[in-house]
Coordinates of C-alpha atoms in Angstrom, one line a residue:
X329 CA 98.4 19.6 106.2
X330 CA 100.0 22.9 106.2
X331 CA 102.7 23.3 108.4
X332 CA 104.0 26.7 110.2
X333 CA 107.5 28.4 109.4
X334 CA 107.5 28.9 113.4
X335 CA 105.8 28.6 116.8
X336 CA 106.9 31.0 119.0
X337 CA 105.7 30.5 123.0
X338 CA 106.0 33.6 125.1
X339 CA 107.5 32.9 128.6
X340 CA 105.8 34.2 131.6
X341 CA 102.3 33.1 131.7
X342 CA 102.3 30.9 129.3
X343 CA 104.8 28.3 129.9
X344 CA 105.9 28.9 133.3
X345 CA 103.1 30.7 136.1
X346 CA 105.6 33.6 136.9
X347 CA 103.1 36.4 136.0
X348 CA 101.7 36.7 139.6
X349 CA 104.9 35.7 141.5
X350 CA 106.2 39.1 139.5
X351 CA 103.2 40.6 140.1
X352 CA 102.9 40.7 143.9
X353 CA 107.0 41.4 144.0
X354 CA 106.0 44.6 141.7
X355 CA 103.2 45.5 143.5
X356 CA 105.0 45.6 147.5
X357 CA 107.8 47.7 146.2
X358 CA 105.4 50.2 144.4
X359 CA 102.9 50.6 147.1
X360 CA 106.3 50.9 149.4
X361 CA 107.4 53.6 147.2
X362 CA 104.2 55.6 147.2
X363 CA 102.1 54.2 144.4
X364 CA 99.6 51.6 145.8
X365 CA 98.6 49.4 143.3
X366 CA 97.2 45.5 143.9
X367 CA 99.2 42.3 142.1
X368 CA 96.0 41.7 140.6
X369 CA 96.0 45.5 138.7
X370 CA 99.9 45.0 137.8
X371 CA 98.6 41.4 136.2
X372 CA 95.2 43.0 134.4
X373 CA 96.9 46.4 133.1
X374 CA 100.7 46.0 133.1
X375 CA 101.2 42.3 132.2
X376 CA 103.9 41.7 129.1
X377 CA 105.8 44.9 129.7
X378 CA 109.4 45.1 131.7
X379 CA 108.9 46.4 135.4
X380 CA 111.1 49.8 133.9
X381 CA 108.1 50.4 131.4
X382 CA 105.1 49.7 134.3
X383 CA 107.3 52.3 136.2
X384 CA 107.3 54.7 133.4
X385 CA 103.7 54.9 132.9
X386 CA 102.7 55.2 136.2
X387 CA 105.2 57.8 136.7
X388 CA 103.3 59.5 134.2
X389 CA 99.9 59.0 135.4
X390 CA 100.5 59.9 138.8
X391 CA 103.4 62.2 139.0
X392 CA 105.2 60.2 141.5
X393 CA 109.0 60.0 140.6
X394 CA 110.4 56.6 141.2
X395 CA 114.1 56.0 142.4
X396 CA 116.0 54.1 139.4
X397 CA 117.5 52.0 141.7
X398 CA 113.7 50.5 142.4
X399 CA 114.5 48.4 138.9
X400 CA 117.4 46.8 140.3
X401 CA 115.9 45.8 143.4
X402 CA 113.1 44.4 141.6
X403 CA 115.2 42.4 139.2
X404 CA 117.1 41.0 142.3
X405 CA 113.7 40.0 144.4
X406 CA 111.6 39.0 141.5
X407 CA 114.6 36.4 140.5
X408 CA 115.1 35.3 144.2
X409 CA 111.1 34.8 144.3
X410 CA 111.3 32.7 140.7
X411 CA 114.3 30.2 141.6
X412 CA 112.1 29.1 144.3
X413 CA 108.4 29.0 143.5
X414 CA 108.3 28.8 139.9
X415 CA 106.5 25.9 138.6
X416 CA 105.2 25.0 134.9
X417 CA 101.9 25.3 133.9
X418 CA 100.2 22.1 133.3
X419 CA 100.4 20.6 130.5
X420 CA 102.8 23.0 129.1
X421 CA 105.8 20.1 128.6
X422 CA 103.2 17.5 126.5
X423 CA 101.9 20.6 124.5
X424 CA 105.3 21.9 123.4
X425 CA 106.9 18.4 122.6
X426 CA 104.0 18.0 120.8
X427 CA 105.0 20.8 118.4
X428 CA 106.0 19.1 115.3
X429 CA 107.2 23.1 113.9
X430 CA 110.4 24.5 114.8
X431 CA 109.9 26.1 118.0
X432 CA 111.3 29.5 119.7
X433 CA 110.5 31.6 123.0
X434 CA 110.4 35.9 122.8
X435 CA 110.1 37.2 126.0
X436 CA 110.4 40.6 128.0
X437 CA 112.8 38.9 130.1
X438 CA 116.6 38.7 130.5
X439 CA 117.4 35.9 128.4
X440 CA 119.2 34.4 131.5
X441 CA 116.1 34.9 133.8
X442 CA 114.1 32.9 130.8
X443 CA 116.7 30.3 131.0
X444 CA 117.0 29.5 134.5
X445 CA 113.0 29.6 134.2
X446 CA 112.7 26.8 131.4
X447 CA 115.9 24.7 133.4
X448 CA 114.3 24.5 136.4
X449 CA 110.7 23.2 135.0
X450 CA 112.6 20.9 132.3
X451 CA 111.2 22.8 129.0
X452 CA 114.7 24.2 128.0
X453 CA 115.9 21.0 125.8
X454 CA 113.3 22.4 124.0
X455 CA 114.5 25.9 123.2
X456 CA 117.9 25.6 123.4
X457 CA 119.8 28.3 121.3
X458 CA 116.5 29.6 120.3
X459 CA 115.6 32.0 123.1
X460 CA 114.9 35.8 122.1
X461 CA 114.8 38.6 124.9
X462 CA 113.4 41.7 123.7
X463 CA 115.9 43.4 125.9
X464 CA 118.7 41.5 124.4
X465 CA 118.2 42.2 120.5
X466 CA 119.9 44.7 118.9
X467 CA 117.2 47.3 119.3
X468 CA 116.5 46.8 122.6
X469 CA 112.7 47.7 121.8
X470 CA 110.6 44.9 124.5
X471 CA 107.2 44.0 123.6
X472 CA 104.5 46.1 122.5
X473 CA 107.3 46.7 119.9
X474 CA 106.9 44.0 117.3
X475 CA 111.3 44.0 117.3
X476 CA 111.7 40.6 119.5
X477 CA 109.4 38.8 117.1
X478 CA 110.6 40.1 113.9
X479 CA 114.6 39.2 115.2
X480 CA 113.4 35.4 115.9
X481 CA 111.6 34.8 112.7
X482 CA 114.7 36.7 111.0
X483 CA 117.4 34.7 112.6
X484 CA 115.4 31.4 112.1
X485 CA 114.5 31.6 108.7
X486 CA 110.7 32.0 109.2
X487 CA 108.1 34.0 107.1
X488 CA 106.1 36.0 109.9
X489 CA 102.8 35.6 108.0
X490 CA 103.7 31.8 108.8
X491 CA 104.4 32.1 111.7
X492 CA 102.4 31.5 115.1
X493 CA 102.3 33.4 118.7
X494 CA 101.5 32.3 121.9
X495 CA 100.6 35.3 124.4
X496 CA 98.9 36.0 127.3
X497 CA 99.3 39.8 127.6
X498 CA 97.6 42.6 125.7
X499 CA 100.8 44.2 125.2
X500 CA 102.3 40.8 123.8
X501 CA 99.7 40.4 121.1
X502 CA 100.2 44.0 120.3
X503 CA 103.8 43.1 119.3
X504 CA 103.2 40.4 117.2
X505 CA 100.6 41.1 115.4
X506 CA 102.4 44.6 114.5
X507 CA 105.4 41.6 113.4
X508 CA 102.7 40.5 110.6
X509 CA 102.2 37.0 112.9
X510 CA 99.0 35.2 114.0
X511 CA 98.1 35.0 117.4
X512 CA 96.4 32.4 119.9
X513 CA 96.1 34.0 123.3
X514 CA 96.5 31.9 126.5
X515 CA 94.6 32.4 129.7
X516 CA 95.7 29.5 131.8
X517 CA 98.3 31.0 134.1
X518 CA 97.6 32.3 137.7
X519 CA 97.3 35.9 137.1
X520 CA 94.4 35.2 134.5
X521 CA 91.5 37.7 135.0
X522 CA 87.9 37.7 134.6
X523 CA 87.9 39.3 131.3
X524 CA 90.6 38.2 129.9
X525 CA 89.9 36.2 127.2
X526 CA 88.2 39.1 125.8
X527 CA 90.7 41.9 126.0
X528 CA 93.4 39.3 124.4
X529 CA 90.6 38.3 121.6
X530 CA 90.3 42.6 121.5
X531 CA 93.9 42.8 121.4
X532 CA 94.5 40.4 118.2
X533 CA 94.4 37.5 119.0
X534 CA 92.8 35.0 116.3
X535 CA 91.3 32.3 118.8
X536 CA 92.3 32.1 122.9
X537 CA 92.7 28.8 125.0
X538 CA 92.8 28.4 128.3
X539 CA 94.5 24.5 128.2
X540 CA 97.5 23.6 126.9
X541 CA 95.5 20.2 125.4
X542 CA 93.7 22.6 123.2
X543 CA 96.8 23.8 121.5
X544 CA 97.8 21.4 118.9
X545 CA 94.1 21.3 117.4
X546 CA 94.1 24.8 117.3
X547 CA 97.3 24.8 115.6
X548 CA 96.1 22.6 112.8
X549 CA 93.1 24.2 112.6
X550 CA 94.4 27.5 112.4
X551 CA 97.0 26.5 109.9
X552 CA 94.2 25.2 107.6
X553 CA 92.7 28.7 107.1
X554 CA 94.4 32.2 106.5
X555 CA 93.4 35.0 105.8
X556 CA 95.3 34.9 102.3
X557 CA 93.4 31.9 101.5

């Protein structure tokens, strides 16, 4: 059976349910600072991009200037919110150890916010030393830029064409299908929306499961047919 070069799992919402703890965080500071806006638009619109970049482009759709410091004091509340609620989402541990490819995570994240993530629900004996943050590349460029991908695959010896994304964000499948990658979207997190398989499926995305038990079947499945074939 074919095999892929690489599995690469985004983060948040896909192995750990931080999307909506981030969310609501996001969402009370913004409102505070003029822009109301619900956790549940932040999760639908905004989800996969940094909270600088959701500031950015609501900056320029409404015309509200946003104090910088507003980025800092979301980094500080988001991670106090995480080291306490953050849980895995099920299924997620017997899906990745079930991953017979060599396996890496790209996130939007600070690589240490990733890691104290994957510690605290047990998944980081899985990653270890293969953990990409887009905002810890050389570029800098975060996801919709294809830049985080492209560095994992580089650094680990993979071919992108063989190579296989997990997302649950729009803006996530963007990226890595701009890498050359395949995609399987992922709606089983707590900020999923009605919708949402479809706008991920719109996005890119080759298939879209919403249980981790699905994933290894899709993977083999997948990996029996390309689009080279």
């Amino acid at each position: 059976m074919p095999q892929p070069d690489l599995v690469i799992f985004d983060c948040d919402g896909v192995l750990v349910d931080s999307e909506i703890i981030a969310a609501r965080v996001e969402a009370e500071l913004l409102t505070s600072a003029g822009f109301e806006i619900s956790a549940e638009e932040i999760s639908e619109t905004y989800a996969g991009l940094t909270f600088k970049d959701i500031m950015l482009r609501l900056e320029e759709k409404s015309h509200i200037p946003f104090q910088a410091s507003l980025i800092d004091r979301a980094e500080e509340l988001v991670d106090r919110k995480l080291r306490s609620d953050v849980r895995i989402i099920d299924g997620a541990r017997e899906a990745v150890a079930a991953v017979t490819a060599p396996r890496a995570v790209c996130s939007n994240s600070r690589t240490e916010r990733v890691k104290f993530m994957l510690e605290k629900v047990r998944l980081l004996p899985f990653f270890a030393g293969r953990i990409f943050s887009g905002l810890d590349i050389p570029s800098k460029k975060t996801k919709p830029a294809p830049d985080v991908f492209l560095y994992a695959a580089e650094k680990l010896g993979a071919n992108p064409k063989n190579t296989f994304v997990i997302e649950d964000s729009v803006h996530g499948i963007a990226g890595a299908r701009a890498a050359g990658m395949r995609v399987i979207g992922f709606t089983g997190a707590g900020h999923s929306y009605p919708g949402h398989a479809d706008a991920l499926t719109e996005a890119g995305a080759e298939t879209v499961i919403r249980r981790w038990a699905e994933l290894n079947s899709t993977l083999a499945a997948l990996s029996e047919w390309s689009e080279d074939a």
